[in-house]
Short mmCIF file of C-alpha atoms (C1' of nucleotides) in Angstrom, two decimals:
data_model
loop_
_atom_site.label_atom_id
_atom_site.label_comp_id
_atom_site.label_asym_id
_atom_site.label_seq_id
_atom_site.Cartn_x
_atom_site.Cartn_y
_atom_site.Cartn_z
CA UNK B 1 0.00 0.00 0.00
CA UNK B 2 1.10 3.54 -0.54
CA UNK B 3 1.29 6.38 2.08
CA UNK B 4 0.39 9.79 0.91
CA UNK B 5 0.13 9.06 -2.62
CA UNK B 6 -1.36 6.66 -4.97
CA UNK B 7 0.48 4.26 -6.86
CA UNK B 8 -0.35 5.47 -10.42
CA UNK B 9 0.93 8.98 -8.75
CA UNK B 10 4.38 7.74 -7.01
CA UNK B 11 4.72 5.82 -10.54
CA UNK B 12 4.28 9.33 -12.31
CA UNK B 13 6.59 10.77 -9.86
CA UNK B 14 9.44 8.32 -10.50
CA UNK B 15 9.04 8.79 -13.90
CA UNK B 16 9.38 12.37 -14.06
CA UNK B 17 11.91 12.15 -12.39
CA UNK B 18 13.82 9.60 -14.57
CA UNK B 19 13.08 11.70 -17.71
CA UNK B 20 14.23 14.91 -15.88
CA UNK B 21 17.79 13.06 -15.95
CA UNK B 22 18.04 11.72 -19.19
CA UNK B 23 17.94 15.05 -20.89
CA UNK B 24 20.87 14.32 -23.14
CA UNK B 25 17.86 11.89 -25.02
CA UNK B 26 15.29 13.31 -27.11
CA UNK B 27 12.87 11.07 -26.08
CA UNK B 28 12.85 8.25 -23.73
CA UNK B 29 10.79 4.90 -24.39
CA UNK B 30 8.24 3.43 -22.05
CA UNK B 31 10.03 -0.03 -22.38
CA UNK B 32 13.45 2.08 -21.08
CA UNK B 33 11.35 3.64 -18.05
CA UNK B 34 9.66 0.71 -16.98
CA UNK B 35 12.41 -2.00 -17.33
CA UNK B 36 14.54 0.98 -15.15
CA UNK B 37 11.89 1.56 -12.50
CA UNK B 38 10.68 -1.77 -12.64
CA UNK B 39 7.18 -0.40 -13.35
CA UNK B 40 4.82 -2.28 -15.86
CA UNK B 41 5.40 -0.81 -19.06
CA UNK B 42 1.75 -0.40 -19.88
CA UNK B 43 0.87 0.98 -16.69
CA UNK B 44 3.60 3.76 -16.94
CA UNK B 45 3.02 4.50 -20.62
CA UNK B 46 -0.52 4.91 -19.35
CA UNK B 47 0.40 7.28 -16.61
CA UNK B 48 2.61 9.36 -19.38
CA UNK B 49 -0.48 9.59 -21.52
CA UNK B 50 -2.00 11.47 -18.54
CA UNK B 51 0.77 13.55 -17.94
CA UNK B 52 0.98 14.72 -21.65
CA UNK B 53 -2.55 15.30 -21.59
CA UNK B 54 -1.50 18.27 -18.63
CA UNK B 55 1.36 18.97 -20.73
CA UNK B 56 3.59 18.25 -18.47
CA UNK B 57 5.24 15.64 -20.43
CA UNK B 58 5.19 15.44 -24.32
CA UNK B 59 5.21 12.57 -26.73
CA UNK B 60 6.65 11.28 -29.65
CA UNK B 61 5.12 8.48 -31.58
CA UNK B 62 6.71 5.89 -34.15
CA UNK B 63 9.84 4.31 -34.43
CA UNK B 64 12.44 5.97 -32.08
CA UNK B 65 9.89 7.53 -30.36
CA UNK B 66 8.91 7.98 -26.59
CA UNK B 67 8.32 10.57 -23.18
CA UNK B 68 10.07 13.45 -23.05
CA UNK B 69 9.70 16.57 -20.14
CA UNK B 70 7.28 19.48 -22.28
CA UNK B 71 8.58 22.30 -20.05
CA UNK B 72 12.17 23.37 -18.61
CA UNK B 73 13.49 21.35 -15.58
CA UNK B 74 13.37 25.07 -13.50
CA UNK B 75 9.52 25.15 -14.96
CA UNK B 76 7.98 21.33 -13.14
CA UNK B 77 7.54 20.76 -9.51
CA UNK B 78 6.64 17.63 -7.54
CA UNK B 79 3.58 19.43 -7.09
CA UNK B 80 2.31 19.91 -10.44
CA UNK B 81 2.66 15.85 -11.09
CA UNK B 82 0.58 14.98 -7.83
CA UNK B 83 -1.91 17.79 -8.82
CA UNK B 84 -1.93 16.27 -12.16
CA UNK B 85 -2.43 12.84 -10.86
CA UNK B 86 -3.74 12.54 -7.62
CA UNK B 87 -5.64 15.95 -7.31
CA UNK B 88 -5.29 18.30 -3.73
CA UNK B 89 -7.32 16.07 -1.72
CA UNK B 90 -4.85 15.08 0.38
CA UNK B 91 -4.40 18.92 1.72
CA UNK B 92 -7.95 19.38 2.28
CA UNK B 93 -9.34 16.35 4.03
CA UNK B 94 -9.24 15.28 7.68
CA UNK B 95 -6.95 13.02 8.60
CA UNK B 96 -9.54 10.81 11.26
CA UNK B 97 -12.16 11.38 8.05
CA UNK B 98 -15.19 13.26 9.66
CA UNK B 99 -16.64 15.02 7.19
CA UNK B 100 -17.50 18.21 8.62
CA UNK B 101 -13.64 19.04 10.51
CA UNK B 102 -12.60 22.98 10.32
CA UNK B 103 -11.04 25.28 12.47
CA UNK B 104 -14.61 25.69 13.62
CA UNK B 105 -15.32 22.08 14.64
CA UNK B 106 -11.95 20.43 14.91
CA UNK B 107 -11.17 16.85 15.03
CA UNK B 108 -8.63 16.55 18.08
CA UNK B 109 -5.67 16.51 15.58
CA UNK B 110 -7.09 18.84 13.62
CA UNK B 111 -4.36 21.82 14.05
CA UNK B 112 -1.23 19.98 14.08
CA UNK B 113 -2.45 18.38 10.95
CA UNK B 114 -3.14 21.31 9.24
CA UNK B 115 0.56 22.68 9.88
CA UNK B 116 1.66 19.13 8.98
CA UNK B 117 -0.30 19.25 5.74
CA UNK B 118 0.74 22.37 4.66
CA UNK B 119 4.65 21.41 5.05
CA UNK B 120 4.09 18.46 3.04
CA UNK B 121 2.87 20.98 0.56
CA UNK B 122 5.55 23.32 0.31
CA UNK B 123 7.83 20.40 0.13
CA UNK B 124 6.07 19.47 -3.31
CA UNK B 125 6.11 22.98 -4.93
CA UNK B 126 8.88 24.55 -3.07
CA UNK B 127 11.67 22.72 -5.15
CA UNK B 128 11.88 22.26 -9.27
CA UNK B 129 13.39 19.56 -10.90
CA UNK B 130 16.44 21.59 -11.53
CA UNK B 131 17.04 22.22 -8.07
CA UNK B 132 17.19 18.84 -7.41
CA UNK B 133 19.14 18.25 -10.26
CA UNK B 134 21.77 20.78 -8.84
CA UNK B 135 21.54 19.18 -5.52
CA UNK B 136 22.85 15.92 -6.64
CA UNK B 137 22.20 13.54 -10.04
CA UNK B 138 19.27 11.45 -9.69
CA UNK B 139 20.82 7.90 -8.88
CA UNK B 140 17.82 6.33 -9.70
CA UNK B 141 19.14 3.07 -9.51
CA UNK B 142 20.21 2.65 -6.45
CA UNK B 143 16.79 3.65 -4.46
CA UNK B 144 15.61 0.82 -7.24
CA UNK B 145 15.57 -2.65 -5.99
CA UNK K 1 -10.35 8.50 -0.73
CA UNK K 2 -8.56 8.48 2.18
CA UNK K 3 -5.26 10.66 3.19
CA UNK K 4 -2.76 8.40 5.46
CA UNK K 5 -5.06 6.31 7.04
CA UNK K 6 -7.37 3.46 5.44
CA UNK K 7 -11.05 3.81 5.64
CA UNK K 8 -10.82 1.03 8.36
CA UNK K 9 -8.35 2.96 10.59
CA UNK K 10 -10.44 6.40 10.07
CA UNK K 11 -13.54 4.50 11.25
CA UNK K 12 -11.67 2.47 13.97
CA UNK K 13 -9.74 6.43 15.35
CA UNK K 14 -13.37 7.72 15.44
CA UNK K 15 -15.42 4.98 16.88
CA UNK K 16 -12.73 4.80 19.60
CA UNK K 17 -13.08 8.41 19.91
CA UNK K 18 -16.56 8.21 20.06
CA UNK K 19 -16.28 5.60 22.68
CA UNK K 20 -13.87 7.52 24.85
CA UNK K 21 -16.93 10.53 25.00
CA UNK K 22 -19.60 7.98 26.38
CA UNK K 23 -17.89 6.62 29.69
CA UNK K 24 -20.77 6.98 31.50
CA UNK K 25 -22.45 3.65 29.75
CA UNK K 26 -21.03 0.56 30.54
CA UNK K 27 -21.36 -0.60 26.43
CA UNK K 28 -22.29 1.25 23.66
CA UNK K 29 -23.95 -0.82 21.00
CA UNK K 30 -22.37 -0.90 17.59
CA UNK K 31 -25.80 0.40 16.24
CA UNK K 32 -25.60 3.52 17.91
CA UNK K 33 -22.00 3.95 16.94
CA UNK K 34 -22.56 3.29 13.94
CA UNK K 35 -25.65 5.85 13.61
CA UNK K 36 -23.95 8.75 15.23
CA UNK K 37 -20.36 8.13 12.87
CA UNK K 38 -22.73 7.57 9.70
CA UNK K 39 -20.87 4.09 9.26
CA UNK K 40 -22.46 0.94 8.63
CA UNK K 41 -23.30 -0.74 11.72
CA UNK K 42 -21.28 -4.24 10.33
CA UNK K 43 -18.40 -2.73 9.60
CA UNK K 44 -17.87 -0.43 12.78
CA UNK K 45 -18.72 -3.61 14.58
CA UNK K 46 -15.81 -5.61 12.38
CA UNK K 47 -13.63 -3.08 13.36
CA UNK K 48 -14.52 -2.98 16.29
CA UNK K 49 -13.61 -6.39 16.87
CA UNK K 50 -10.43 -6.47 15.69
CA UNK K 51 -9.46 -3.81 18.16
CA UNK K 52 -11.11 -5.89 20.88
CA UNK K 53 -8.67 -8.82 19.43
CA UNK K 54 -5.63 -6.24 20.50
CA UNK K 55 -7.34 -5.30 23.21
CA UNK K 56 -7.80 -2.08 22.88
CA UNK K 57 -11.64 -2.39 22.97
CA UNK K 58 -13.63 -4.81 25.59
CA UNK K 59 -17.25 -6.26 23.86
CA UNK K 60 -19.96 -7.46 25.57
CA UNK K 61 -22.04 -10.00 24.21
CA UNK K 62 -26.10 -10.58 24.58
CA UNK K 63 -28.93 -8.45 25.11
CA UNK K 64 -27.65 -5.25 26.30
CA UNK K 65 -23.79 -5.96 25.05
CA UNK K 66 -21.71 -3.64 23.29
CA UNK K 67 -18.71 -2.36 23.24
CA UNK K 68 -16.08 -0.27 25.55
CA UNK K 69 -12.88 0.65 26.55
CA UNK K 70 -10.30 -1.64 27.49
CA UNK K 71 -8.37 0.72 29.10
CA UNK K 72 -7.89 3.69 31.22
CA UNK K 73 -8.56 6.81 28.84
CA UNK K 74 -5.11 8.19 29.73
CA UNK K 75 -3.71 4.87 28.44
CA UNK K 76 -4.82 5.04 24.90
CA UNK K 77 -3.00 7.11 22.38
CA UNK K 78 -4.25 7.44 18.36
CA UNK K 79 -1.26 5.70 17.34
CA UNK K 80 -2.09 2.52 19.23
CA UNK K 81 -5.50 2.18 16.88
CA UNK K 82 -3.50 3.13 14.61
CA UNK K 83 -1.09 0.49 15.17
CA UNK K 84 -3.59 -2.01 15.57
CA UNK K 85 -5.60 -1.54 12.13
CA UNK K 86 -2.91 -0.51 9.31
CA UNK K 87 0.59 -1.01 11.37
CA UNK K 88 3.84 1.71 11.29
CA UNK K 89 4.07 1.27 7.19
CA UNK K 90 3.69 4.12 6.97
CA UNK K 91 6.31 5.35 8.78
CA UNK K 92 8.63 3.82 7.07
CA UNK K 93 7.94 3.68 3.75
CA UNK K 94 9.13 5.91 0.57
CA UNK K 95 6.73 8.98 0.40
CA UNK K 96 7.59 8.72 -3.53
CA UNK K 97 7.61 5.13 -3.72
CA UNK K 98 11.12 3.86 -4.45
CA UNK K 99 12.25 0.54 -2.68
CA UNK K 100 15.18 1.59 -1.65
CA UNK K 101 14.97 5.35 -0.35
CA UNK K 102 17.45 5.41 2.90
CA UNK K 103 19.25 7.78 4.28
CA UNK K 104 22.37 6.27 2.08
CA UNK K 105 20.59 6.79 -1.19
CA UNK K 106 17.62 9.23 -0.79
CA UNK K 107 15.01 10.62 -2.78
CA UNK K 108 14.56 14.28 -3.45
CA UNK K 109 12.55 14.97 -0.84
CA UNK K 110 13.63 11.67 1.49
CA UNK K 111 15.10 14.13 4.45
CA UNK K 112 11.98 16.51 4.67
CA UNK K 113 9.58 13.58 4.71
CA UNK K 114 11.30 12.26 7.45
CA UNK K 115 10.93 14.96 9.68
CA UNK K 116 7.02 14.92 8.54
CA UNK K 117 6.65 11.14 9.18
CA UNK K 118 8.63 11.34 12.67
CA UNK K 119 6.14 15.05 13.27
CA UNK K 120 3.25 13.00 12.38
CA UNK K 121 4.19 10.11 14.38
CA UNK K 122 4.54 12.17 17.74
CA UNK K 123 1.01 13.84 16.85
CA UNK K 124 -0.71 10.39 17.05
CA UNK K 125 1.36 9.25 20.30
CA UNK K 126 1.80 12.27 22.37
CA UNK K 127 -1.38 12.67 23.40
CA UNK K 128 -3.90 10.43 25.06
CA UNK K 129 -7.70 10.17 25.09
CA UNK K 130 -7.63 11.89 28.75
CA UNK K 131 -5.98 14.53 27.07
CA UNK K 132 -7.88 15.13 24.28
CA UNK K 133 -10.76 15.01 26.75
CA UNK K 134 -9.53 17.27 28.90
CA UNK K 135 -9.06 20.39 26.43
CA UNK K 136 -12.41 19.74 24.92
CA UNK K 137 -15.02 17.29 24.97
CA UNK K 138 -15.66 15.34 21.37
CA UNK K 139 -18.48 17.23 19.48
CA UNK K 140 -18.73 14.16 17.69
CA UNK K 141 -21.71 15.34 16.30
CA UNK K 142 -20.59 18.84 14.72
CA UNK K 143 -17.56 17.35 12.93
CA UNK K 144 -20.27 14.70 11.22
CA UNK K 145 -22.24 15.91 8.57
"C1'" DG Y 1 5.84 1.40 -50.52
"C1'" DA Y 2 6.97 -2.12 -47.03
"C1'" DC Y 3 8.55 -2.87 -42.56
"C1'" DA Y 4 9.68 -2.18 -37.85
"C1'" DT Y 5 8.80 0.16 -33.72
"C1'" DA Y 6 6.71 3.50 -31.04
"C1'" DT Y 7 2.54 5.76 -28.68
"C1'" DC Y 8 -2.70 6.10 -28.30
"C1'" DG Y 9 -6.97 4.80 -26.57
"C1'" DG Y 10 -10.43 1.87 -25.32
"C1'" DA Y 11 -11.66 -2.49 -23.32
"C1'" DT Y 12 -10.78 -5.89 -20.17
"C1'" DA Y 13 -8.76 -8.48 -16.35
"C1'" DA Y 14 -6.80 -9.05 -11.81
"C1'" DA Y 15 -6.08 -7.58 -7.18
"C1'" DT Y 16 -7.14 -5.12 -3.31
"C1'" DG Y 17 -10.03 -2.75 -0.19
"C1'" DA Y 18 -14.65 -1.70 1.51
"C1'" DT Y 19 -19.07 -3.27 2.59
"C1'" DT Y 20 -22.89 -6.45 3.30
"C1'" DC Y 21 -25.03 -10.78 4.39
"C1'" DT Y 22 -26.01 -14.81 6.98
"C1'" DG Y 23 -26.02 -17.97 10.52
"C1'" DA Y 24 -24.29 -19.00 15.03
"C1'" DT Y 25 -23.55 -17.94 19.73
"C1'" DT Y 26 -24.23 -15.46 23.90
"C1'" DA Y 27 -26.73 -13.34 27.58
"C1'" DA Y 28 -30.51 -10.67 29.87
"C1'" DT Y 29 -35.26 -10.79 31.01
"C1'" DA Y 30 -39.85 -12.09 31.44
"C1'" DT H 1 -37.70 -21.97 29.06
"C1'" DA H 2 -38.86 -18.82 25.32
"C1'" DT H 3 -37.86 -14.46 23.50
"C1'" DT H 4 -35.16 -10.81 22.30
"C1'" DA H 5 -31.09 -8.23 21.30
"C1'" DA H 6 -26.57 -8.10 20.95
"C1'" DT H 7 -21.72 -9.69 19.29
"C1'" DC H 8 -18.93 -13.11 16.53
"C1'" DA H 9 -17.07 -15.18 12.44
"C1'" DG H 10 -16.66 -16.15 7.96
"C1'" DA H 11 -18.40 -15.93 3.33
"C1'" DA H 12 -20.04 -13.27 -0.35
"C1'" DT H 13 -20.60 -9.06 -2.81
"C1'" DC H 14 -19.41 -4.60 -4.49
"C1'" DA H 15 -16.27 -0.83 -5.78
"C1'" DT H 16 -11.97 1.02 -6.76
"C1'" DT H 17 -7.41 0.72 -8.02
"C1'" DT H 18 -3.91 -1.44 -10.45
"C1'" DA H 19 -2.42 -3.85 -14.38
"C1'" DT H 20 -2.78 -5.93 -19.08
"C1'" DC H 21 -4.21 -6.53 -23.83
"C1'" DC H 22 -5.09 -5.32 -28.45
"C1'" DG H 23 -6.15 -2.89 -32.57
"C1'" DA H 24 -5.22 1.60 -34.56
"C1'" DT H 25 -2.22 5.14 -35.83
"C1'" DA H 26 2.06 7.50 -36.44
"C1'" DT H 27 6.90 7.77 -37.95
"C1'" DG H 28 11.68 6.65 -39.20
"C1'" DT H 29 14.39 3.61 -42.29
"C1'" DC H 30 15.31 0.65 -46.06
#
DNA sequence: GACATATCGGATAAATGATTCTGATTAATA
DNA sequence: TATTAATCAGAATCATTTATCCGATATGTC
C-alpha cells in the first residue's frame, strides 16, 4: 500500500523524475522507463499519456519515439505531477475522516495536521526539478531494488 | 479517498473516539455507533472487533452488550488504533515510492519527509484520550455531517 | 511502398479494499 | 424456558485501483 500518494501517482513521480535526468535523449521509451523503475510498461506508458494530456510531459510516436519533459526542468515541480495525478485532496481532508472538521469544529488533531499538511505541501512545490538536479544527479538506480 | 489512514483505521480512530466521550455507559452498542459516525453498523462492529482482538476495545455479548474501553482513557493514544488496524508502514515507507529510499541513497525529498513522518508520528502518540478530553469534549456530532 | 517500432486509446482483467449478508452464539429478562 | 437483542465469524458481494491486452495510428528507415 502507498502512504500519501497513490500508486499510479508515485509511478508518475518516479518517472518524471527519470526523464528529468536523461535530458541528453530526445525522447525516452516506455520499455526504457519501466524496465529501469521496474514499473509495468503499460501501466507507466498509461500514466505518461496522462501527464501529456497536462502537458507536463510530451510525446513522440513511431519508431524511435517515446516521453520526453514538455517544459524546462526550473519550470515542473513535484507538485504539479501529484496535482496532475492525484488531485489536492490530500491537503484538504481530515486526517480521522469526519466530514464536517474545520477550524470551527476540529477533530482533536485537527491543528497539528493542518501545519503538517501544509509542510508536506511546500515540500512538493517549493523545489523544481532543476534544483534537485543541482543538488545531486538522480541515482535512480540505487533507491531501485 | 482516504489521506494516510485506510477507511478502516479512520472509522476504527473515530469509533474509539466516540467511545472515549460515552464513559458513562457501561457498552455502547455498535448500532448507535454506527448511527452517530454515519458508518455501517457491520463494519464499525468488524472493526470494532479487531481492536477488541488487540485489546484495545472490551465487547460485551447478549442483550444489552456492546462495546467499551479496554483501558484507562489516559492509556490510549491514536497511534495505538493506529497500530492495531494498518501497522507503522507508513512510517517507514518511501513517500515517492522507491524501494530503496534510505538515508544512504535518498530521494529528493527523502530528508523533509522524514521529519514529517517522525512530526506525524509524535502527533498520534503524544497525546492520550484523557488529554484530548480534557481540552475539549468530542463534538462528535458537529464534525459529522 | 513495405517494414519495424513507437505511442494512443479503449476495453478488459486481476487484485485489493470496503461493505454487506447470513447464521451462530451469547446473555438478559420475562 | 422462550424471546429478544446483541456480538462473533466467515463468506459473499461490491467498488476502486492497479495492471494488461489489443487494434489503430504514427513515424523513421530501407
Amino acid at each position: 500500500m502507498s502512504i500519501i500518494f497513490s500508486k499510479k501517482c508515485e509511478y508518475g513521480l518516479q518517472a518524471v523524475l527519470y526523464l528529468s535526468s536523461t535530458t541528453t535523449q530526445p525522447v525516452v521509451s516506455a520499455e526504457e522507463i519501466a524496465k529501469t523503475l521496474y514499473i509495468p510498461k503499460e501501466f507507466v506508458s498509461k500514466i505518461l499519456q496522462e501527464l501529456t494530456t497536462s502537458g507536463i510531459v510530451a510525446s513522440k510516436k513511431g519508431k524511435n519515439g517515446g516521453f520526453t519533459l514538455n517544459k524546462a526542468l526550473s519550470e515542473i515541480r513535484l507538485i504539479d505531477i501529484v496535482a496532475a495525478i492525484d488531485g489536492f485532496d490530500i491537503f484538504n481532508k481530515c486526517v480521522m475522516g469526519f466530514p464536517n472538521c474545520s477550524s470551527e469544529s476540529p477533530c482533536p488533531v485537527h491543528g497539528r495536521w493542518s501545519v503538517l499538511s501544509k509542510e508536506t505541501y511546500t515540500m512538493l512545490s517549493e523545489e523544481t526539478l532543476e534544483d534537485f538536479l543541482a543538488k545531486t544527479k538522480h541515482k535512480i538506480q540505487s533507491i531501485q531494488k
